[in-house]
Amino acid sequence: MKIVIIDYGAGNIQSIMFAIKRLGYEAALSHDVDEIRNADKVIFPGVGEASSAMAKLRATGLDKVIPTLKQPVLGICLGMQLMCHSSEEGNTEGLGIFDLDVVKFSKKVKVPQIGWNQISDLKSKLFINIPEKSYIYLVHSFYAPIGKETIASSEYDVEYSAALQKDNFYGVQFHPEKSSDVGSDILQNFLNL
Amino acid sequence: MSRTNKMLTKRIIPCLDIKNGRTVKGVNFVDLRDAGDPVELASIYAKEGADELVFLDISATEEKRKTLAELVYHVAETINIPFTVGGGISSVEDVDVLLKNGADKVSINSSAVKRPELINELVAKFGSQCIVVAIDAKQIEDKWKVHLVGGKVPTELDLFEWAKEVEERGAGEILFTSMDHDGTKNGFANKALAELSDLLNIPVIASGGAGSISHFRDTFKEGKADAALAASVFHFKEIEINTLKEELKGEGIPVRI
């Protein structure tokens, strides 16, 4: 299986590489359009600030490529947020794969949300054999609200999307690579798609 | 949508002191093959239910920095929970190396007091989510004063004013160690912690004073801490993480089990 992690200079990807390696696979880090198109699975990571990450995608032309991919694609954290219609962070126009607008948590809670929270209302093959209310690790200040593409929900300040899916596109707000054994199982489910 | 009691849990964080790539404080794990191997200790804590780990490097020279980067790489390769690396970090380059090797967060302390702009620079380059500012403080005549160099050097800086500035400069989290409580095993500095938590809108990690399970309960309930860090009670197995979390859960504190 050919797994490609999209390399656009947005954040630390070493942990994702290691998580895939622990499952017994090798992942390649690439920004080459052909290599990305020919992969069996594509992982779209992201850490940091939305508008600068989006600018990096545009500079490489990857913003045009990602929405046209046909194989399973998994956006992680900011990667998932950039797959949405827009983000309030830096007034960013996203890739528009998911029909949701990413907004910031209110001042009623501490921001960022850092730590372990539970996921519920699990749908889709991404969560096969994952128990309801499993704990996953998150670090984020912005969230995607609940929408028709929501396949897992979580609650902090409000109920929000912990995971999204539309056709071959998947996104998780949490970090499967840092979410202990549950996270490994979710990554394995993605690789099994 | 079903209504469940989903909520962010309180985190339990063992801290490992590292020198030249090895754990320094004695550990009392009979099942450990190599008591000085941080990777092995880290994976045991991860299996026992630790929510995060902190590695505090107390070596100083450039040579040893390279050893730390290698250690970070091996920890990231092995464990599947987040970890923070701190100790002597003073530049964007230092942080870059550690994050590239797989650290999730870095913690800065004295270098931020000496040059507060460092916080802004790190946040701009790496994002708030991976920048923890550690603050060591001691109560002097009713005032909490920030101390440097592992609590040895006093400053005129007020804990609460400095914490507010740290938040405003964009740090994602504060790790507060009370020098008055550290090593006493008499409980955390809950009054100061609660005040910090009310003042700030970023998570606060309590450190210094853990001696019993009730101390953890108190720092979450009275100290309003988001996470609690401890070293020797875990290293010497005075408190086992899974027992601690079961008991906290019994007290109605949300924890990941």
XYZ file of C-alpha atoms in Angstrom:
450
model
C 0.000 0.000 0.000
C 1.286 3.421 -0.971
C 0.584 6.011 1.732
C 1.461 9.643 1.078
C 1.479 12.408 3.659
C 1.047 15.755 1.952
C 4.108 17.925 2.583
C 3.381 21.634 2.450
C 5.503 22.800 5.353
C 2.618 23.085 7.816
C 3.741 21.644 11.072
C 5.268 18.586 12.527
C 4.540 15.324 10.722
C 7.086 13.082 12.424
C 4.455 11.720 14.843
C 2.150 10.698 11.995
C 5.031 8.963 10.207
C 5.831 7.050 13.401
C 2.178 6.115 14.039
C 1.922 4.620 10.560
C 5.212 2.806 11.065
C 3.919 1.309 14.328
C 1.035 -0.163 12.313
C 3.558 -1.838 10.030
C 3.377 0.493 7.008
C 5.692 3.058 5.511
C 4.481 6.505 4.522
C 6.123 8.865 2.062
C 6.190 12.603 2.606
C 5.535 14.391 -0.674
C 4.304 17.524 -2.424
C 4.612 15.943 -5.862
C 1.205 15.984 -7.568
C 1.708 12.691 -9.435
C 2.934 10.919 -6.330
C -0.087 12.189 -4.380
C -2.543 11.219 -7.132
C -1.072 7.717 -7.399
C -1.176 6.973 -3.663
C -3.630 4.462 -2.214
C -4.196 6.635 0.835
C -3.477 10.308 1.361
C -3.014 11.997 4.719
C -3.423 15.760 4.907
C -1.848 16.995 8.162
C -1.771 20.475 9.581
C -0.650 22.285 12.678
C -0.514 26.009 13.180
C -2.490 28.907 11.787
C -5.157 28.509 9.065
C -4.475 31.435 6.720
C -0.710 30.836 6.516
C -1.235 27.094 5.994
C -3.762 27.857 3.231
C -1.317 30.299 1.638
C 1.296 27.524 1.537
C -1.200 25.195 -0.160
C -2.037 27.840 -2.766
C 1.631 28.595 -3.414
C 2.189 24.948 -4.360
C -1.081 24.560 -6.278
C -2.119 21.755 -3.925
C -5.344 23.625 -3.094
C -6.553 22.693 -6.602
C -5.316 19.110 -6.388
C -6.690 17.944 -3.025
C -10.420 18.413 -3.792
C -10.045 16.338 -6.993
C -8.447 13.295 -5.334
C -10.303 9.997 -5.741
C -8.656 7.760 -3.119
C -9.397 7.967 0.639
C -8.016 11.224 2.072
C -7.686 11.888 5.804
C -7.332 15.462 7.061
C -5.985 15.739 10.598
C -6.613 18.711 12.942
C -5.946 21.878 10.912
C -5.971 19.644 7.822
C -9.629 18.836 8.550
C -10.429 22.506 9.161
C -8.869 23.546 5.854
C -11.087 20.988 4.084
C -14.099 23.019 5.271
C -15.716 25.921 3.451
C -14.003 28.586 5.553
C -12.275 29.322 8.851
C -12.738 32.269 11.144
C -9.008 31.988 11.887
C -7.328 34.602 9.719
C -10.579 34.920 7.685
C -9.541 31.975 5.580
C -11.293 30.521 2.580
C -10.907 26.740 2.780
C -10.927 23.925 0.222
C -14.720 23.700 0.400
C -14.932 19.912 0.601
C -17.039 19.995 3.751
C -19.917 22.433 3.815
C -19.060 23.922 7.210
C -17.590 27.161 8.533
C -14.932 26.742 11.211
C -15.336 29.114 14.182
C -13.584 29.855 17.478
C -14.578 28.523 20.910
C -16.190 31.176 23.105
C -14.599 32.788 26.143
C -16.744 30.587 28.384
C -14.097 27.880 28.140
C -10.305 27.811 28.201
C -8.856 28.068 24.727
C -7.132 26.066 23.268
C -8.924 22.904 24.277
C -5.959 20.707 25.199
C -6.361 17.118 26.276
C -8.561 14.066 26.084
C -12.252 14.260 25.270
C -14.831 11.707 24.170
C -16.291 11.017 20.741
C -19.905 9.943 20.264
C -22.546 9.301 17.605
C -19.935 7.411 15.616
C -20.733 6.706 11.991
C -18.772 5.527 8.940
C -16.156 2.842 8.406
C -13.562 5.046 10.064
C -15.035 4.026 13.426
C -15.556 0.294 12.913
C -15.018 -1.431 16.272
C -14.397 1.894 18.022
C -16.590 2.080 21.157
C -18.886 5.067 21.694
C -17.365 7.602 24.112
C -13.807 6.557 23.390
C -11.199 9.088 24.481
C -9.145 10.920 21.890
C -6.504 13.666 22.177
C -7.176 17.163 20.861
C -5.412 20.517 20.740
C -7.428 23.254 19.053
C -8.961 26.707 19.422
C -11.323 26.544 16.446
C -13.961 23.935 15.632
C -16.319 22.794 12.886
C -19.951 22.846 14.052
C -22.241 19.843 13.667
C -23.413 19.362 10.075
C -24.706 16.739 7.706
C -21.136 15.487 7.142
C -20.491 14.932 10.866
C -19.489 11.313 11.602
C -18.392 11.835 15.222
C -19.267 14.521 17.728
C -17.615 15.818 20.863
C -18.442 18.540 23.355
C -16.481 21.492 24.669
C -18.347 24.750 25.146
C -20.680 23.420 22.442
C -21.248 20.182 20.559
C -18.906 20.147 17.572
C -17.670 17.854 14.808
C -14.872 15.553 15.973
C -14.858 13.921 12.535
C -16.333 14.594 9.096
C -16.829 12.584 5.938
C -17.947 13.327 2.427
C -17.433 10.589 -0.175
C -13.724 9.657 -0.107
C -12.795 12.624 2.110
C -12.404 12.128 5.853
C -11.360 14.635 8.485
C -10.633 14.289 12.189
C -10.260 17.196 14.595
C -8.346 14.997 17.052
C -4.850 13.548 16.661
C -5.168 9.793 16.012
C -1.372 9.541 16.091
C -1.431 10.737 19.721
C -4.664 9.124 20.897
C -3.219 5.943 22.373
C -4.567 2.589 21.149
C -7.936 4.030 20.090
C -6.119 6.421 17.760
C -4.060 3.595 16.262
C -7.261 1.629 15.610
C -8.844 4.626 13.866
C -5.748 5.088 11.685
C -5.811 1.372 10.878
C -9.497 1.680 9.903
C -8.573 4.505 7.539
C -5.799 2.433 5.985
C -8.282 -0.458 5.598
C -10.733 1.654 3.557
C -28.039 14.036 18.747
C -27.750 12.124 22.005
C -26.964 14.133 25.127
C -24.103 12.535 26.966
C -21.799 13.834 29.638
C -18.888 14.286 27.279
C -16.261 16.615 28.611
C -12.600 17.411 28.562
C -10.818 15.282 31.165
C -8.261 16.327 33.761
C -4.782 15.204 32.758
C -2.230 13.257 34.815
C 1.335 13.992 33.721
C 4.426 12.153 34.979
C 7.613 14.208 34.643
C 10.961 12.605 33.818
C 14.199 14.432 34.561
C 16.789 13.729 31.885
C 20.545 14.147 31.884
C 22.683 13.056 28.934
C 19.759 11.090 27.555
C 19.140 9.153 30.791
C 16.593 9.550 33.602
C 18.254 10.982 36.661
C 15.957 10.848 39.652
C 16.012 7.323 40.991
C 13.150 5.179 39.850
C 11.818 2.166 41.660
C 10.329 -0.005 38.962
C 11.148 -3.640 39.511
C 9.811 -4.501 36.070
C 12.119 -2.044 34.340
C 14.987 -3.661 32.462
C 17.018 -0.470 32.440
C 16.047 1.993 35.167
C 17.798 4.830 33.375
C 16.130 4.378 30.012
C 13.575 7.177 29.511
C 11.969 5.464 26.511
C 11.186 2.332 28.477
C 9.856 4.309 31.444
C 7.772 6.474 29.105
C 6.117 3.467 27.491
C 5.272 1.984 30.896
C 3.595 5.261 31.923
C 1.717 5.394 28.630
C 0.405 1.859 29.206
C -0.588 2.672 32.788
C -2.800 5.507 31.591
C -0.666 8.658 31.779
C -2.321 11.326 29.642
C 0.875 13.102 28.692
C 4.531 13.086 29.633
C 7.012 15.853 30.325
C 10.741 15.381 29.775
C 12.827 17.947 31.572
C 16.412 18.048 30.344
C 18.840 19.209 32.997
C 21.981 18.849 30.909
C 23.317 22.014 29.402
C 26.077 21.770 26.813
C 25.616 21.646 23.043
C 26.834 18.060 22.898
C 24.057 17.009 25.247
C 21.454 18.889 23.193
C 22.117 16.476 20.347
C 21.542 13.570 22.722
C 18.213 15.147 23.704
C 17.072 15.392 20.080
C 17.889 11.707 19.617
C 15.975 10.834 22.750
C 12.943 12.824 21.550
C 13.058 10.896 18.279
C 13.038 7.534 20.071
C 10.253 8.569 22.447
C 8.079 9.760 19.534
C 8.799 6.548 17.677
C 7.692 4.444 20.632
C 4.809 6.075 22.521
C 1.366 7.046 21.239
C 0.478 9.796 23.700
C 1.619 13.436 23.599
C 4.759 14.679 25.305
C 6.429 17.974 26.144
C 10.151 18.656 26.249
C 11.687 21.371 28.403
C 14.957 22.493 29.913
C 17.368 25.083 28.579
C 15.390 25.914 25.445
C 16.229 29.456 24.397
C 15.765 29.890 20.650
C 13.526 29.225 17.659
C 16.205 26.792 16.389
C 16.133 24.775 19.631
C 12.367 24.369 19.323
C 12.514 23.558 15.618
C 14.899 20.633 16.229
C 12.764 19.177 19.034
C 9.466 19.459 17.134
C 10.998 18.002 13.979
C 12.168 15.016 15.997
C 8.613 14.410 17.183
C 8.019 16.415 20.373
C 4.413 17.644 20.582
C 5.113 20.649 22.768
C 8.077 22.454 24.227
C 8.277 24.197 27.539
C 10.311 27.361 28.066
C 11.076 29.027 31.377
C 14.048 31.301 32.175
C 14.606 32.194 28.514
C 11.072 33.640 28.359
C 11.641 35.796 31.438
C 14.945 37.075 30.059
C 13.452 37.821 26.645
C 9.619 37.703 26.642
C 9.478 38.311 22.851
C 10.704 34.726 22.480
C 7.140 33.594 23.302
C 5.703 35.665 20.441
C 8.369 34.412 18.035
C 7.727 30.770 18.902
C 3.959 31.178 18.706
C 4.216 32.885 15.310
C 6.389 30.117 13.928
C 4.945 26.995 15.550
C 1.509 27.954 16.900
C 0.198 28.418 20.460
C -0.698 24.758 20.768
C 2.898 23.630 21.193
C 4.263 26.410 23.400
C 4.098 25.818 27.148
C 5.543 28.436 29.474
C 6.804 27.018 32.772
C 6.800 29.382 35.749
C 8.572 28.626 39.014
C 7.446 30.861 41.870
C 7.837 31.246 45.596
C 5.751 33.197 48.102
C 7.720 36.033 49.679
C 5.808 38.141 52.217
C 2.419 37.317 50.701
C 3.622 37.995 47.153
C 4.294 35.228 44.653
C 7.631 36.015 43.006
C 8.884 34.327 39.844
C 12.201 32.471 40.238
C 14.707 31.388 37.606
C 17.229 28.601 37.083
C 15.105 25.864 38.581
C 13.856 28.161 41.321
C 17.280 29.275 42.551
C 17.337 32.897 41.372
C 14.589 35.276 42.553
C 13.202 38.031 40.329
C 10.958 41.007 41.020
C 8.362 39.596 38.646
C 4.924 38.908 40.127
C 3.554 35.446 39.285
C 0.103 36.651 38.244
C 1.309 39.615 36.192
C 3.851 37.417 34.420
C 1.277 34.663 33.783
C -1.103 37.201 32.238
C 1.666 38.539 30.014
C 2.600 35.008 28.962
C -1.011 34.390 27.931
C -1.212 37.685 26.058
C 1.965 36.825 24.168
C 0.227 33.707 22.900
C 1.417 30.744 24.994
C -0.934 27.769 24.820
C -0.500 26.561 28.380
C 1.104 27.432 31.704
C 3.002 24.975 33.881
C 3.120 26.482 37.361
C 5.509 25.032 39.946
C 5.331 26.311 43.500
C 8.852 26.199 44.936
C 7.270 26.290 48.383
C 5.423 23.052 47.721
C 7.841 21.219 45.416
C 9.350 18.187 47.136
C 7.227 18.553 50.298
C 4.582 15.957 49.362
C 2.111 18.118 51.273
C -0.148 18.978 48.351
C -0.217 21.510 45.517
C -0.400 25.327 45.846
C -4.156 25.291 45.324
C -4.938 28.858 46.336
C -2.467 30.347 43.854
C -3.516 27.793 41.233
C -7.201 28.710 41.552
C -6.314 32.379 41.267
C -4.277 31.660 38.120
C -7.079 29.604 36.639
C -9.615 32.393 37.240
C -7.259 34.994 35.809
C -6.304 33.106 32.644
C -8.176 31.689 29.693
C -5.510 29.061 28.860
C -5.005 25.714 30.620
C -2.925 25.588 33.812
C -0.823 22.571 34.811
C -0.240 22.211 38.564
C 3.219 21.115 39.674
C 4.978 20.701 43.011
C 3.719 18.999 46.157
C 2.045 15.772 45.046
C 2.201 13.215 47.837
C -1.141 11.451 47.903
C -4.179 10.759 45.780
C -6.197 13.336 47.729
C -3.680 16.006 46.703
C -4.576 15.393 43.058
C -8.292 15.546 43.898
C -7.791 18.837 45.742
C -5.767 20.465 42.989
C -8.483 19.651 40.447
C -11.363 20.682 42.718
C -9.949 23.544 44.804
C -6.988 24.502 42.620
C -9.113 24.373 39.430
C -6.093 22.908 37.636
C -6.531 21.454 34.154
C -3.701 18.977 34.617
C -1.411 17.821 37.409
C 2.254 16.965 37.078
C 4.331 14.863 39.453
C 7.594 12.947 39.421
C 8.753 10.963 42.431
C 5.335 9.672 43.582
C 5.081 7.951 40.214
C 8.737 6.943 39.866
C 8.735 5.285 43.292
C 5.323 3.742 42.721
C 3.904 5.475 45.783
C 0.942 6.235 43.550
C 0.015 4.088 40.575
C -1.569 5.993 37.733
C -4.435 3.600 37.094
C -5.363 3.511 40.813
C -5.143 7.304 40.968
C -7.467 7.706 38.003
C -9.996 5.181 39.327
C -10.151 7.050 42.624
C -10.452 10.444 40.956
C -13.280 9.090 38.851
C -14.971 7.897 42.043
C -14.744 11.477 43.333
C -16.578 12.690 40.255
C -13.530 14.147 38.514
C -13.535 13.498 34.756
C -10.514 11.397 33.817
C -9.662 9.151 30.900
C -9.762 5.484 31.891
